[in-house]
Amino acid sequence: MVVSDMDGTLLNDLGVVTSRTAAALKRADAAGARVVIATGRPVWWLGPVIDAGFDGIAVCMNGAIVYDIAAQEVLSASLLTADVAQEFVADLTRLEPRFALAVERAGTQLASCFAEESYDHPWADGVFQRVPRAELLAEPVAKLLVRGTEGSADLAAHARAAAGDRVAVTYSTDDGLVEIAAPGVNKGTALDRLAQGWGIDPAHVIAFGDMPNDLEMLSWAGHGVAMGNGHTEVHAVADEVIGLHHHDAVAEVLERWF
């Protein structure tokens, strides 16, 4: 089983899969390996791997959604309930009063900013719909997004203090964005369920990643590979640290076997 994150890992600095990397993935698939994309992105932002010819299984939203690209079908969904999301947001507000919120659902994306009136929200017009807080948190979500005015690591620490064991907290960028899911939801747990269904032992899995939302995945895989451009926490858990995402580093590793 071959698993790869997208941003900062499989995609180059232009946000595309190079022909060399696409060829390496195709050779792995042709040799009988199960090739899986595991990303924090929602289903509707899988374009770069689809454009590169990938039509297999994608673990999306950090494990909350497992999606079959060829069938255009959600295979499983692990959702954060509305009441828990509401409680978490209320508790986080007491620790970190200035932040913007958005949610991702499996097919719909809603967003709104619940900070000071002067706070400049980061959600792009035309991508996120604006709705009141009550509507934003009224239904179960695949992923709750929190963006603050500080770095992601600091905001994540506040989020974990507010969360306890009610939600899973991670981040995939250092620009102040933190990602919240149902407890126990991460790339590693979603991939483990897939591997069990396919009869694959984790020892026979190679996984590539670069950010803290890849930690569980790399720890679970028999061979966890961190990108040279990756986070220091990811380097610490990886079995191997390789080159940079924009230098076809994933392809260089896969070419050892395929």
PDB file of C-alpha atoms in Angstrom:
ATOM      1  CA  MET A   1       0.000   0.000   0.000  1.00  0.00           C
ATOM      2  CA  VAL A   2       1.369   3.412  -1.037  1.00  0.00           C
ATOM      3  CA  VAL A   3      -0.133   6.475   0.635  1.00  0.00           C
ATOM      4  CA  SER A   4       0.646  10.117  -0.035  1.00  0.00           C
ATOM      5  CA  ASP A   5      -0.449  13.475   1.285  1.00  0.00           C
ATOM      6  CA  MET A   6      -1.039  16.171  -1.335  1.00  0.00           C
ATOM      7  CA  ASP A   7       0.072  19.682  -0.375  1.00  0.00           C
ATOM      8  CA  GLY A   8       3.751  19.967   0.434  1.00  0.00           C
ATOM      9  CA  THR A   9       4.239  16.312  -0.467  1.00  0.00           C
ATOM     10  CA  LEU A  10       2.864  14.984  -3.752  1.00  0.00           C
ATOM     11  CA  LEU A  11       2.189  18.393  -5.322  1.00  0.00           C
ATOM     12  CA  ASN A  12       5.031  20.643  -6.450  1.00  0.00           C
ATOM     13  CA  ASP A  13       5.272  24.353  -5.668  1.00  0.00           C
ATOM     14  CA  LEU A  14       2.845  25.076  -8.532  1.00  0.00           C
ATOM     15  CA  GLY A  15       0.237  22.834  -6.913  1.00  0.00           C
ATOM     16  CA  VAL A  16       0.366  20.087  -9.540  1.00  0.00           C
ATOM     17  CA  VAL A  17       1.543  16.480  -9.774  1.00  0.00           C
ATOM     18  CA  THR A  18       4.509  16.325 -12.139  1.00  0.00           C
ATOM     19  CA  SER A  19       4.605  13.782 -14.950  1.00  0.00           C
ATOM     20  CA  ARG A  20       7.456  11.960 -13.218  1.00  0.00           C
ATOM     21  CA  THR A  21       5.517  11.613  -9.948  1.00  0.00           C
ATOM     22  CA  ALA A  22       2.330  10.613 -11.763  1.00  0.00           C
ATOM     23  CA  ALA A  23       4.270   7.915 -13.623  1.00  0.00           C
ATOM     24  CA  ALA A  24       5.700   6.565 -10.356  1.00  0.00           C
ATOM     25  CA  LEU A  25       2.216   6.280  -8.850  1.00  0.00           C
ATOM     26  CA  LYS A  26       0.917   4.535 -11.966  1.00  0.00           C
ATOM     27  CA  ARG A  27       3.784   2.030 -11.898  1.00  0.00           C
ATOM     28  CA  ALA A  28       3.038   1.247  -8.257  1.00  0.00           C
ATOM     29  CA  ASP A  29      -0.604   0.661  -9.121  1.00  0.00           C
ATOM     30  CA  ALA A  30       0.270  -1.490 -12.121  1.00  0.00           C
ATOM     31  CA  ALA A  31       2.538  -3.598  -9.907  1.00  0.00           C
ATOM     32  CA  GLY A  32      -0.393  -4.388  -7.625  1.00  0.00           C
ATOM     33  CA  ALA A  33       0.095  -1.873  -4.832  1.00  0.00           C
ATOM     34  CA  ARG A  34      -2.959  -0.132  -3.426  1.00  0.00           C
ATOM     35  CA  VAL A  35      -2.307   3.575  -4.010  1.00  0.00           C
ATOM     36  CA  VAL A  36      -4.231   5.969  -1.755  1.00  0.00           C
ATOM     37  CA  ILE A  37      -4.288   9.751  -1.446  1.00  0.00           C
ATOM     38  CA  ALA A  38      -4.594  10.996   2.144  1.00  0.00           C
ATOM     39  CA  THR A  39      -5.221  14.725   2.444  1.00  0.00           C
ATOM     40  CA  GLY A  40      -6.706  17.404   4.628  1.00  0.00           C
ATOM     41  CA  ARG A  41      -8.470  18.715   1.534  1.00  0.00           C
ATOM     42  CA  PRO A  42     -12.186  18.197   0.989  1.00  0.00           C
ATOM     43  CA  VAL A  43     -13.474  16.011  -1.823  1.00  0.00           C
ATOM     44  CA  TRP A  44     -14.051  18.940  -4.160  1.00  0.00           C
ATOM     45  CA  TRP A  45     -10.376  20.019  -4.014  1.00  0.00           C
ATOM     46  CA  LEU A  46      -8.911  16.758  -5.349  1.00  0.00           C
ATOM     47  CA  GLY A  47      -8.464  18.299  -8.798  1.00  0.00           C
ATOM     48  CA  PRO A  48      -4.642  18.108  -9.000  1.00  0.00           C
ATOM     49  CA  VAL A  49      -4.517  14.332  -8.473  1.00  0.00           C
ATOM     50  CA  ILE A  50      -7.528  13.710 -10.714  1.00  0.00           C
ATOM     51  CA  ASP A  51      -5.883  15.808 -13.440  1.00  0.00           C
ATOM     52  CA  ALA A  52      -2.796  13.595 -13.070  1.00  0.00           C
ATOM     53  CA  GLY A  53      -4.884  10.503 -13.837  1.00  0.00           C
ATOM     54  CA  PHE A  54      -5.505   9.226 -10.304  1.00  0.00           C
ATOM     55  CA  ASP A  55      -8.955   7.640  -9.930  1.00  0.00           C
ATOM     56  CA  GLY A  56      -8.591   5.507  -6.795  1.00  0.00           C
ATOM     57  CA  ILE A  57      -9.443   5.987  -3.133  1.00  0.00           C
ATOM     58  CA  ALA A  58      -8.859   9.294  -1.364  1.00  0.00           C
ATOM     59  CA  VAL A  59      -8.914   9.795   2.391  1.00  0.00           C
ATOM     60  CA  CYS A  60     -10.137  13.384   2.674  1.00  0.00           C
ATOM     61  CA  MET A  61     -10.588  15.974   5.423  1.00  0.00           C
ATOM     62  CA  ASN A  62      -7.893  14.301   7.545  1.00  0.00           C
ATOM     63  CA  GLY A  63      -9.725  10.979   7.640  1.00  0.00           C
ATOM     64  CA  ALA A  64     -13.298  12.141   8.135  1.00  0.00           C
ATOM     65  CA  ILE A  65     -14.290  11.179   4.583  1.00  0.00           C
ATOM     66  CA  VAL A  66     -13.167   8.221   2.475  1.00  0.00           C
ATOM     67  CA  TYR A  67     -14.010   8.794  -1.183  1.00  0.00           C
ATOM     68  CA  ASP A  68     -13.922   6.618  -4.305  1.00  0.00           C
ATOM     69  CA  ILE A  69     -12.939   8.989  -7.106  1.00  0.00           C
ATOM     70  CA  ALA A  70     -13.862   6.682  -9.986  1.00  0.00           C
ATOM     71  CA  ALA A  71     -17.304   5.912  -8.558  1.00  0.00           C
ATOM     72  CA  GLN A  72     -17.756   9.479  -7.236  1.00  0.00           C
ATOM     73  CA  GLU A  73     -18.983   7.915  -4.011  1.00  0.00           C
ATOM     74  CA  VAL A  74     -18.401   8.633  -0.327  1.00  0.00           C
ATOM     75  CA  LEU A  75     -17.464   5.252   1.154  1.00  0.00           C
ATOM     76  CA  SER A  76     -17.468   6.340   4.781  1.00  0.00           C
ATOM     77  CA  ALA A  77     -17.978   9.463   6.876  1.00  0.00           C
ATOM     78  CA  SER A  78     -16.935  10.101  10.473  1.00  0.00           C
ATOM     79  CA  LEU A  79     -18.717  13.281  11.498  1.00  0.00           C
ATOM     80  CA  LEU A  80     -18.410  15.715  14.376  1.00  0.00           C
ATOM     81  CA  THR A  81     -21.828  16.137  15.990  1.00  0.00           C
ATOM     82  CA  ALA A  82     -23.440  19.554  16.203  1.00  0.00           C
ATOM     83  CA  ASP A  83     -23.713  19.606  19.997  1.00  0.00           C
ATOM     84  CA  VAL A  84     -20.033  18.764  20.501  1.00  0.00           C
ATOM     85  CA  ALA A  85     -18.972  21.366  17.928  1.00  0.00           C
ATOM     86  CA  GLN A  86     -21.067  23.998  19.686  1.00  0.00           C
ATOM     87  CA  GLU A  87     -19.624  23.129  23.092  1.00  0.00           C
ATOM     88  CA  PHE A  88     -16.068  23.183  21.759  1.00  0.00           C
ATOM     89  CA  VAL A  89     -16.500  26.581  20.075  1.00  0.00           C
ATOM     90  CA  ALA A  90     -17.968  28.041  23.243  1.00  0.00           C
ATOM     91  CA  ASP A  91     -15.070  26.764  25.353  1.00  0.00           C
ATOM     92  CA  LEU A  92     -12.463  27.880  22.819  1.00  0.00           C
ATOM     93  CA  THR A  93     -13.957  31.373  22.796  1.00  0.00           C
ATOM     94  CA  ARG A  94     -13.133  31.718  26.492  1.00  0.00           C
ATOM     95  CA  LEU A  95      -9.461  30.961  25.764  1.00  0.00           C
ATOM     96  CA  GLU A  96      -9.084  32.579  22.342  1.00  0.00           C
ATOM     97  CA  PRO A  97     -11.807  35.189  21.688  1.00  0.00           C
ATOM     98  CA  ARG A  98     -10.654  36.270  18.203  1.00  0.00           C
ATOM     99  CA  PHE A  99     -11.004  33.664  15.499  1.00  0.00           C
ATOM    100  CA  ALA A 100     -12.918  32.894  12.328  1.00  0.00           C
ATOM    101  CA  LEU A 101     -14.883  29.699  11.808  1.00  0.00           C
ATOM    102  CA  ALA A 102     -15.762  27.569   8.809  1.00  0.00           C
ATOM    103  CA  VAL A 103     -17.051  24.054   8.346  1.00  0.00           C
ATOM    104  CA  GLU A 104     -16.656  21.420   5.651  1.00  0.00           C
ATOM    105  CA  ARG A 105     -19.318  18.872   4.892  1.00  0.00           C
ATOM    106  CA  ALA A 106     -19.266  16.070   2.346  1.00  0.00           C
ATOM    107  CA  GLY A 107     -20.530  18.084  -0.592  1.00  0.00           C
ATOM    108  CA  THR A 108     -21.292  21.474   0.931  1.00  0.00           C
ATOM    109  CA  GLN A 109     -19.050  24.133   2.378  1.00  0.00           C
ATOM    110  CA  LEU A 110     -20.362  26.833   4.689  1.00  0.00           C
ATOM    111  CA  ALA A 111     -18.397  29.554   6.423  1.00  0.00           C
ATOM    112  CA  SER A 112     -18.788  32.549   8.646  1.00  0.00           C
ATOM    113  CA  CYS A 113     -16.604  34.723  10.826  1.00  0.00           C
ATOM    114  CA  PHE A 114     -17.394  35.000  14.498  1.00  0.00           C
ATOM    115  CA  ALA A 115     -14.769  37.417  15.760  1.00  0.00           C
ATOM    116  CA  GLU A 116     -14.562  41.103  16.422  1.00  0.00           C
ATOM    117  CA  GLU A 117     -16.258  43.233  13.820  1.00  0.00           C
ATOM    118  CA  SER A 118     -12.867  44.693  12.863  1.00  0.00           C
ATOM    119  CA  TYR A 119     -11.273  41.262  12.391  1.00  0.00           C
ATOM    120  CA  ASP A 120     -10.498  40.644   8.719  1.00  0.00           C
ATOM    121  CA  HIS A 121     -11.731  37.114   8.001  1.00  0.00           C
ATOM    122  CA  PRO A 122      -9.650  34.884   5.704  1.00  0.00           C
ATOM    123  CA  TRP A 123     -12.361  32.894   3.922  1.00  0.00           C
ATOM    124  CA  ALA A 124     -12.470  33.441   0.181  1.00  0.00           C
ATOM    125  CA  ASP A 125     -15.582  34.952  -1.366  1.00  0.00           C
ATOM    126  CA  GLY A 126     -17.228  32.619  -3.845  1.00  0.00           C
ATOM    127  CA  VAL A 127     -15.828  29.542  -2.107  1.00  0.00           C
ATOM    128  CA  PHE A 128     -17.321  29.819   1.374  1.00  0.00           C
ATOM    129  CA  GLN A 129     -20.909  30.854   1.902  1.00  0.00           C
ATOM    130  CA  ARG A 130     -21.601  33.278   4.737  1.00  0.00           C
ATOM    131  CA  VAL A 131     -24.113  32.110   7.330  1.00  0.00           C
ATOM    132  CA  PRO A 132     -24.833  32.918  10.986  1.00  0.00           C
ATOM    133  CA  ARG A 133     -23.017  30.944  13.665  1.00  0.00           C
ATOM    134  CA  ALA A 134     -26.174  29.101  14.665  1.00  0.00           C
ATOM    135  CA  GLU A 135     -26.620  27.817  11.116  1.00  0.00           C
ATOM    136  CA  LEU A 136     -22.936  27.005  10.694  1.00  0.00           C
ATOM    137  CA  LEU A 137     -22.933  24.708  13.726  1.00  0.00           C
ATOM    138  CA  ALA A 138     -26.496  23.414  13.474  1.00  0.00           C
ATOM    139  CA  GLU A 139     -25.603  20.170  11.646  1.00  0.00           C
ATOM    140  CA  PRO A 140     -22.865  17.528  11.913  1.00  0.00           C
ATOM    141  CA  VAL A 141     -19.654  18.434  10.067  1.00  0.00           C
ATOM    142  CA  ALA A 142     -16.745  16.501   8.620  1.00  0.00           C
ATOM    143  CA  LYS A 143     -14.271  19.195   9.627  1.00  0.00           C
ATOM    144  CA  LEU A 144     -14.442  22.407  11.620  1.00  0.00           C
ATOM    145  CA  LEU A 145     -11.881  25.029  10.613  1.00  0.00           C
ATOM    146  CA  VAL A 146     -10.614  27.632  13.058  1.00  0.00           C
ATOM    147  CA  ARG A 147      -8.375  30.477  11.911  1.00  0.00           C
ATOM    148  CA  GLY A 148      -6.866  32.873  14.421  1.00  0.00           C
ATOM    149  CA  THR A 149      -4.450  35.755  14.553  1.00  0.00           C
ATOM    150  CA  GLU A 150      -1.480  33.703  15.808  1.00  0.00           C
ATOM    151  CA  GLY A 151       0.470  30.746  14.456  1.00  0.00           C
ATOM    152  CA  SER A 152      -1.176  27.371  14.005  1.00  0.00           C
ATOM    153  CA  ALA A 153       0.850  25.676  16.756  1.00  0.00           C
ATOM    154  CA  ASP A 154      -0.194  28.217  19.394  1.00  0.00           C
ATOM    155  CA  LEU A 155      -3.817  28.150  18.312  1.00  0.00           C
ATOM    156  CA  ALA A 156      -3.754  24.351  18.294  1.00  0.00           C
ATOM    157  CA  ALA A 157      -2.519  24.374  21.903  1.00  0.00           C
ATOM    158  CA  HIS A 158      -5.474  26.549  22.913  1.00  0.00           C
ATOM    159  CA  ALA A 159      -7.826  24.342  20.922  1.00  0.00           C
ATOM    160  CA  ARG A 160      -6.533  21.188  22.625  1.00  0.00           C
ATOM    161  CA  ALA A 161      -6.935  22.825  26.029  1.00  0.00           C
ATOM    162  CA  ALA A 162     -10.543  23.634  25.165  1.00  0.00           C
ATOM    163  CA  ALA A 163     -11.192  20.282  23.513  1.00  0.00           C
ATOM    164  CA  GLY A 164     -10.174  17.723  26.084  1.00  0.00           C
ATOM    165  CA  ASP A 165     -11.022  14.383  24.498  1.00  0.00           C
ATOM    166  CA  ARG A 166     -14.193  15.649  22.785  1.00  0.00           C
ATOM    167  CA  VAL A 167     -12.569  16.417  19.414  1.00  0.00           C
ATOM    168  CA  ALA A 168      -9.378  15.742  17.453  1.00  0.00           C
ATOM    169  CA  VAL A 169      -7.185  18.802  16.834  1.00  0.00           C
ATOM    170  CA  THR A 170      -4.516  19.096  14.147  1.00  0.00           C
ATOM    171  CA  TYR A 171      -3.131  21.488  11.546  1.00  0.00           C
ATOM    172  CA  SER A 172      -1.657  21.303   8.062  1.00  0.00           C
ATOM    173  CA  THR A 173      -0.293  24.822   7.649  1.00  0.00           C
ATOM    174  CA  ASP A 174       1.542  27.326   9.840  1.00  0.00           C
ATOM    175  CA  ASP A 175      -0.582  30.338   8.885  1.00  0.00           C
ATOM    176  CA  GLY A 176      -2.997  30.227  11.829  1.00  0.00           C
ATOM    177  CA  LEU A 177      -5.398  27.528  10.596  1.00  0.00           C
ATOM    178  CA  VAL A 178      -6.397  24.647  12.894  1.00  0.00           C
ATOM    179  CA  GLU A 179      -8.564  21.695  11.848  1.00  0.00           C
ATOM    180  CA  ILE A 180     -11.055  19.997  14.178  1.00  0.00           C
ATOM    181  CA  ALA A 181     -12.679  16.581  13.678  1.00  0.00           C
ATOM    182  CA  ALA A 182     -14.581  14.001  15.682  1.00  0.00           C
ATOM    183  CA  PRO A 183     -12.549  12.234  18.383  1.00  0.00           C
ATOM    184  CA  GLY A 184     -10.263   9.539  17.012  1.00  0.00           C
ATOM    185  CA  VAL A 185     -10.549  10.795  13.429  1.00  0.00           C
ATOM    186  CA  ASN A 186      -7.242  11.174  11.621  1.00  0.00           C
ATOM    187  CA  LYS A 187      -5.542   9.887   8.491  1.00  0.00           C
ATOM    188  CA  GLY A 188      -4.004   6.950  10.347  1.00  0.00           C
ATOM    189  CA  THR A 189      -7.268   5.501  11.657  1.00  0.00           C
ATOM    190  CA  ALA A 190      -8.992   5.871   8.276  1.00  0.00           C
ATOM    191  CA  LEU A 191      -6.102   4.192   6.481  1.00  0.00           C
ATOM    192  CA  ASP A 192      -6.000   1.390   9.029  1.00  0.00           C
ATOM    193  CA  ARG A 193      -9.644   0.555   8.270  1.00  0.00           C
ATOM    194  CA  LEU A 194      -8.899   0.530   4.539  1.00  0.00           C
ATOM    195  CA  ALA A 195      -5.845  -1.669   4.993  1.00  0.00           C
ATOM    196  CA  GLN A 196      -7.762  -4.150   7.147  1.00  0.00           C
ATOM    197  CA  GLY A 197     -10.461  -4.375   4.491  1.00  0.00           C
ATOM    198  CA  TRP A 198      -7.826  -5.127   1.872  1.00  0.00           C
ATOM    199  CA  GLY A 199      -5.930  -7.576   4.079  1.00  0.00           C
ATOM    200  CA  ILE A 200      -2.804  -5.404   4.160  1.00  0.00           C
ATOM    201  CA  ASP A 201      -0.560  -5.342   7.223  1.00  0.00           C
ATOM    202  CA  PRO A 202       0.657  -1.842   8.211  1.00  0.00           C
ATOM    203  CA  ALA A 203       4.202  -3.207   7.929  1.00  0.00           C
ATOM    204  CA  HIS A 204       3.598  -3.317   4.165  1.00  0.00           C
ATOM    205  CA  VAL A 205       2.589   0.343   3.892  1.00  0.00           C
ATOM    206  CA  ILE A 206       4.753   3.287   2.852  1.00  0.00           C
ATOM    207  CA  ALA A 207       3.304   6.730   3.585  1.00  0.00           C
ATOM    208  CA  PHE A 208       4.526  10.226   2.670  1.00  0.00           C
ATOM    209  CA  GLY A 209       3.664  13.438   4.539  1.00  0.00           C
ATOM    210  CA  ASP A 210       4.913  16.807   5.714  1.00  0.00           C
ATOM    211  CA  MET A 211       2.724  18.367   8.421  1.00  0.00           C
ATOM    212  CA  PRO A 212       1.272  17.511  11.861  1.00  0.00           C
ATOM    213  CA  ASN A 213      -1.945  16.215  10.301  1.00  0.00           C
ATOM    214  CA  ASP A 214       0.262  13.422   8.885  1.00  0.00           C
ATOM    215  CA  LEU A 215       1.715  12.330  12.239  1.00  0.00           C
ATOM    216  CA  GLU A 216      -0.709   9.482  12.937  1.00  0.00           C
ATOM    217  CA  MET A 217      -0.433   8.247   9.349  1.00  0.00           C
ATOM    218  CA  LEU A 218       3.359   8.152   9.359  1.00  0.00           C
ATOM    219  CA  SER A 219       3.476   6.513  12.789  1.00  0.00           C
ATOM    220  CA  TRP A 220       0.996   3.831  11.659  1.00  0.00           C
ATOM    221  CA  ALA A 221       2.701   2.980   8.367  1.00  0.00           C
ATOM    222  CA  GLY A 222       5.461   0.407   8.304  1.00  0.00           C
ATOM    223  CA  HIS A 223       7.652   2.982   6.568  1.00  0.00           C
ATOM    224  CA  GLY A 224       6.787   6.615   7.269  1.00  0.00           C
ATOM    225  CA  VAL A 225       8.508   9.117   5.003  1.00  0.00           C
ATOM    226  CA  ALA A 226       8.765  12.827   5.852  1.00  0.00           C
ATOM    227  CA  MET A 227       9.419  15.472   3.252  1.00  0.00           C
ATOM    228  CA  GLY A 228      12.557  17.560   3.637  1.00  0.00           C
ATOM    229  CA  ASN A 229      10.334  20.640   3.642  1.00  0.00           C
ATOM    230  CA  GLY A 230       8.187  19.111   6.391  1.00  0.00           C
ATOM    231  CA  HIS A 231       7.493  20.088   9.994  1.00  0.00           C
ATOM    232  CA  THR A 232      10.027  19.154  12.679  1.00  0.00           C
ATOM    233  CA  GLU A 233       7.419  17.034  14.501  1.00  0.00           C
ATOM    234  CA  VAL A 234       6.947  15.002  11.328  1.00  0.00           C
ATOM    235  CA  HIS A 235      10.693  14.515  10.917  1.00  0.00           C
ATOM    236  CA  ALA A 236      10.821  13.212  14.487  1.00  0.00           C
ATOM    237  CA  VAL A 237       8.377  10.332  13.883  1.00  0.00           C
ATOM    238  CA  ALA A 238       9.430   9.410  10.344  1.00  0.00           C
ATOM    239  CA  ASP A 239      11.513   6.393   9.402  1.00  0.00           C
ATOM    240  CA  GLU A 240      13.102   8.403   6.605  1.00  0.00           C
ATOM    241  CA  VAL A 241      13.422  12.074   5.679  1.00  0.00           C
ATOM    242  CA  ILE A 242      13.725  12.732   1.949  1.00  0.00           C
ATOM    243  CA  GLY A 243      14.049  15.696  -0.406  1.00  0.00           C
ATOM    244  CA  LEU A 244      11.704  18.538  -1.232  1.00  0.00           C
ATOM    245  CA  HIS A 245       8.192  18.266  -2.619  1.00  0.00           C
ATOM    246  CA  HIS A 246       9.039  20.391  -5.649  1.00  0.00           C
ATOM    247  CA  HIS A 247      11.993  18.151  -6.538  1.00  0.00           C
ATOM    248  CA  ASP A 248       9.948  14.979  -7.177  1.00  0.00           C
ATOM    249  CA  ALA A 249      11.106  13.486  -3.885  1.00  0.00           C
ATOM    250  CA  VAL A 250       8.120  11.110  -3.627  1.00  0.00           C
ATOM    251  CA  ALA A 251       8.883   9.791  -7.109  1.00  0.00           C
ATOM    252  CA  GLU A 252      12.546   9.275  -6.189  1.00  0.00           C
ATOM    253  CA  VAL A 253      11.534   6.951  -3.346  1.00  0.00           C
ATOM    254  CA  LEU A 254       8.881   5.035  -5.321  1.00  0.00           C
ATOM    255  CA  GLU A 255      11.338   4.491  -8.155  1.00  0.00           C
ATOM    256  CA  ARG A 256      13.394   2.294  -5.826  1.00  0.00           C
ATOM    257  CA  TRP A 257      10.675  -0.368  -6.057  1.00  0.00           C
ATOM    258  CA  PHE A 258       8.612   0.478  -9.125  1.00  0.00           C
TER     259      PHE A 258
END
